[in-house]
CSV table of C-alpha atoms in Angstrom, one decimal:
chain,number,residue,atom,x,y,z
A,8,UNK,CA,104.9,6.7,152.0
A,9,UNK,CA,104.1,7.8,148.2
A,10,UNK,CA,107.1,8.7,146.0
A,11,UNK,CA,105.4,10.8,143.2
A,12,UNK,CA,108.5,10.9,141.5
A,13,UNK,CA,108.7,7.2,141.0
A,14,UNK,CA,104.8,7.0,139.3
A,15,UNK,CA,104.4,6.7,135.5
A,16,UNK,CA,102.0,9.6,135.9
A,17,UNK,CA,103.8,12.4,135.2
A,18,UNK,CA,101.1,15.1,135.3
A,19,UNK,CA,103.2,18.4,133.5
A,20,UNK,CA,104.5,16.0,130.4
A,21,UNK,CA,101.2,15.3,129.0
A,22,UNK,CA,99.9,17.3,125.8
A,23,UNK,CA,96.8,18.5,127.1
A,24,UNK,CA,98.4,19.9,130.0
A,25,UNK,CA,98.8,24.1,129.8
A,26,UNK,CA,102.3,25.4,130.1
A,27,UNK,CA,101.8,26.6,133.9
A,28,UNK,CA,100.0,24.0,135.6
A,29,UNK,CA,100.8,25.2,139.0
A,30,UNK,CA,98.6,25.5,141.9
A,31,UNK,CA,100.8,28.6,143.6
A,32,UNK,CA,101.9,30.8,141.3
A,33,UNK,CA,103.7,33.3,143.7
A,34,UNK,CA,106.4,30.6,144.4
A,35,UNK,CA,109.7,30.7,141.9
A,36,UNK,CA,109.3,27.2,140.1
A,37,UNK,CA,111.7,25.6,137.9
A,38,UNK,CA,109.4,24.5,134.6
A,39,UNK,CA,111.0,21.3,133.7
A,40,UNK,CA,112.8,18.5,135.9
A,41,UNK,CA,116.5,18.5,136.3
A,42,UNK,CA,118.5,16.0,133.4
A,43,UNK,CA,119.8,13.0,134.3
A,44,UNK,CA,123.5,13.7,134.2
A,45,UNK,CA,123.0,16.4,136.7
A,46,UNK,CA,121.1,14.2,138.7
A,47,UNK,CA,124.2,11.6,138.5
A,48,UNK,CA,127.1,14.0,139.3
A,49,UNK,CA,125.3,15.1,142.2
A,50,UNK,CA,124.4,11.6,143.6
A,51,UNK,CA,128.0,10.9,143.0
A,52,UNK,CA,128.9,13.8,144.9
A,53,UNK,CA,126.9,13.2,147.4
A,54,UNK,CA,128.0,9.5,147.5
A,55,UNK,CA,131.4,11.0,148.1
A,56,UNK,CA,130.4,13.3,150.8
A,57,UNK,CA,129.2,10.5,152.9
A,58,UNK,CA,132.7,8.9,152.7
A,59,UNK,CA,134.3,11.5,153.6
A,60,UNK,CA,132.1,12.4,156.5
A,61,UNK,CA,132.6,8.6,157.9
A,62,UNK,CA,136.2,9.7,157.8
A,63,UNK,CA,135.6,12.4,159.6
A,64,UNK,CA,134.2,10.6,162.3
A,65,UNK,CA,136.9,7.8,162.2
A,66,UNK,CA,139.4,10.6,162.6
A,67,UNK,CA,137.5,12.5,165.5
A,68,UNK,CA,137.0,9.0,167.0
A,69,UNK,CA,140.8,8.4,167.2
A,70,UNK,CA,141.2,11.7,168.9
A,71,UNK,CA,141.8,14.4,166.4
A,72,UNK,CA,139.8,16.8,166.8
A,73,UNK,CA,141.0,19.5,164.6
A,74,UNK,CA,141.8,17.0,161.9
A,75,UNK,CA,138.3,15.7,162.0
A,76,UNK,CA,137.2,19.2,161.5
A,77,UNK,CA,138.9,19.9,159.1
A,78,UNK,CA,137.3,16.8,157.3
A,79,UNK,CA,134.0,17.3,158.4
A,80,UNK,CA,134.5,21.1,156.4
A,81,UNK,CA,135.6,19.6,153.4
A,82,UNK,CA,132.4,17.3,153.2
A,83,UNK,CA,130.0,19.7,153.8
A,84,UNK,CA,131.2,21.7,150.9
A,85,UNK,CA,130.9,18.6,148.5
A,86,UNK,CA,127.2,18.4,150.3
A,87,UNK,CA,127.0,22.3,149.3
A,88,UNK,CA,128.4,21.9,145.8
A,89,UNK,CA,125.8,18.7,145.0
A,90,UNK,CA,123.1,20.8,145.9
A,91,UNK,CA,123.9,24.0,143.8
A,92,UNK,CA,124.6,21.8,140.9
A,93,UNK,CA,120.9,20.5,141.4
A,94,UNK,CA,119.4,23.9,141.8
A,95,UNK,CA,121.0,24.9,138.9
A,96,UNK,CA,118.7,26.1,135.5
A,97,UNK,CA,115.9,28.6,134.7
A,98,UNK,CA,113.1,28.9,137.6
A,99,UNK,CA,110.3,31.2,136.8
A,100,UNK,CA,108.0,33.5,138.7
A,101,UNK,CA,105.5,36.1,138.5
A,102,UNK,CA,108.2,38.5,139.4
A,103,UNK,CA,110.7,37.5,136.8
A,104,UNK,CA,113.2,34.8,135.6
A,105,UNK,CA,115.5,33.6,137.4
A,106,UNK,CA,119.0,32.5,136.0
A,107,UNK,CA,120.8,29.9,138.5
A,108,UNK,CA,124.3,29.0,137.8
A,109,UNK,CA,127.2,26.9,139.8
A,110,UNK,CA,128.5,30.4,141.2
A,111,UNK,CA,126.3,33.1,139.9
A,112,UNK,CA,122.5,34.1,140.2
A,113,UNK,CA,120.4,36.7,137.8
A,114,UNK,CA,117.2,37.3,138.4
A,115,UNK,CA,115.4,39.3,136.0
A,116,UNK,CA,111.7,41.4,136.5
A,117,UNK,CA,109.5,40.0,133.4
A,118,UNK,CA,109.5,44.0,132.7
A,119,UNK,CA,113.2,44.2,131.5
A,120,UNK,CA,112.9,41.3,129.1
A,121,UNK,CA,112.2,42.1,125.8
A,122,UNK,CA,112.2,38.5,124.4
A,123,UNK,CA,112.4,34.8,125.4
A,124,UNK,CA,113.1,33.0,122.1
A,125,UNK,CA,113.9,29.7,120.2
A,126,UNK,CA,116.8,29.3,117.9
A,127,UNK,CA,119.2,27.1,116.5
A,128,UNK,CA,122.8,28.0,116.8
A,129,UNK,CA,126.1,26.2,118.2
A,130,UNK,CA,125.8,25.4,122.4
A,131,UNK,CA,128.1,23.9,124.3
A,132,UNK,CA,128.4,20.6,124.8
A,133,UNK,CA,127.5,19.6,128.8
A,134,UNK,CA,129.0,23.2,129.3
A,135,UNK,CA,132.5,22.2,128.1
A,136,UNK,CA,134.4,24.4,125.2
A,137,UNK,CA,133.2,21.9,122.8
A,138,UNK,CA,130.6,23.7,120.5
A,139,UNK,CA,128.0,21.7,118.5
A,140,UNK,CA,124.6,22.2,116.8
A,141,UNK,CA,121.9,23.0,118.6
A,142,UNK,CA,118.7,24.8,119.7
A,143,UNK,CA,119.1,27.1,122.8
A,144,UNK,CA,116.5,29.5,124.8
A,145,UNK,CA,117.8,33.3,124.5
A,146,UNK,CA,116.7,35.7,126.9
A,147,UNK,CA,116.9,39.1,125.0
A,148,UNK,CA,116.9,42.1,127.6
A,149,UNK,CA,115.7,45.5,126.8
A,150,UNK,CA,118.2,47.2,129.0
A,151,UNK,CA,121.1,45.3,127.1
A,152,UNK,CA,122.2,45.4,123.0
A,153,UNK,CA,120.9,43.0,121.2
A,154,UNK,CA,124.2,41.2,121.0
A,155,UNK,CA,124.2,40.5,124.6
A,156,UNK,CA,121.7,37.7,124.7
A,157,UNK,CA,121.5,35.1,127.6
A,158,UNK,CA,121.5,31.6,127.0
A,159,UNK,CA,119.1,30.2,129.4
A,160,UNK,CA,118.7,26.5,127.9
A,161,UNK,CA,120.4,24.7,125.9
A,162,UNK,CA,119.4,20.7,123.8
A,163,UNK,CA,123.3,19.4,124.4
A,164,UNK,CA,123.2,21.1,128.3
A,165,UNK,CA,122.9,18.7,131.7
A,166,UNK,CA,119.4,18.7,131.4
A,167,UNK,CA,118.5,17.9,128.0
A,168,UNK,CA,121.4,15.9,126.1
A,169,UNK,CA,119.6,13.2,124.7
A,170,UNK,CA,116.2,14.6,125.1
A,171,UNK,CA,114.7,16.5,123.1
A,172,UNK,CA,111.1,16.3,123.8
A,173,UNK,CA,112.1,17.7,127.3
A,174,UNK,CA,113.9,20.8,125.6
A,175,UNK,CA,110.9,20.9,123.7
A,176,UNK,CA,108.5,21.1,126.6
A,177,UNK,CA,110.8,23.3,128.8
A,178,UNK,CA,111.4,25.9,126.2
A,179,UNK,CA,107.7,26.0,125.8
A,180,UNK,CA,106.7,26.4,129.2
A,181,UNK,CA,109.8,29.1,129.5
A,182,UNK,CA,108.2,30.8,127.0
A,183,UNK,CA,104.6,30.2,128.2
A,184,UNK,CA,105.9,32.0,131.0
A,185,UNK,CA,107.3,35.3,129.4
A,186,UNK,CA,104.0,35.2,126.8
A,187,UNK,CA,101.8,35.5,129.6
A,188,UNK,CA,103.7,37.9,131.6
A,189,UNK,CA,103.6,40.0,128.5
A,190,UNK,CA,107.0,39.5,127.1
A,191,UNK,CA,108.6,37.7,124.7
């Protein structure tokens, strides 16, 4: 069975490649890959789930039921949690942008953006209250002030600490996106 994550070919990181090099455009896509330390708190939550799911089953098997189910909740929700924190990011469509967060969802019709931009400012640090210096993806909306600008992407977020070229090539095919659909 072929694993096309595992090849050195990585068709969307080359330079000659356009910023949307997707075959269905209709779909919401997410225009980079997810970071590597998102990819290891979720392996490690998922890690934990299956312990606590053979629990589960060692409690059911010793005849409590409710106790079992109780466990079997609780590892499902890790399961739940691990998989929002991988969906999390900036997915894009012909219909809009789409904001995905731990807890909270925006989507946003390309017709209410006014700007998807570039700059250099203080971001958080992996999301904690620690501020450094950075570069960060603003989405400006034309239905909001000016002041009230979205932070889509950040260089010192989950997905990028440590890699820059990726920020690079994800802000650029965010804004590829809002360029062609006639914003930004």
């Amino acid at each position: 069975m072929p694993l096309p994550f595992l090849t050195a070919e990585r068709p969307f990181e080359t330079a000659d490649d356009v910023a949307l090099p997707y075959e269905d455009r209709e779909r919401w896509r997410r225009p980079y890959r997810p970071g590597p330390w998102r990819v290891v708190v979720a392996a490690l939550a998922l890690l934990l789930a299956s312990y606590v799911l053979l629990a589960a089953v060692v409690i059911a098997l010793t005849g409590k039921g409710s106790d079992a189910g109780v466990i079997l909740g609780v590892s499902l929700l890790v399961i739940a949690a691990a998989l929002r924190l991988l969906r999390m990011g900036v997915w894009v469509s012909p219909r809009g942008l789409r904001h995905v967060r731990f807890l909270l969802t925006r989507t946003v019709p390309w017709d209410r953006i006014a700007a998807v931009r570039t700059v250099q400012r203080p971001v958080r640090w992996l999301g904690l209250p620690r501020t450094v210096q950075g570069q960060a993806v603003l989405l400006v909306r034309k239905d909001r002030p000016a002041e009230e600008t979205a932070m889509l992407l950040t260089t010192h977020g989950a997905d990028f600490l440590g890699r820059a070229e990726a920020f690079d090539r994800a802000s650029d095919a965010v804004e590829g996106w809002a360029s062609e659909s006639g914003r930004g």
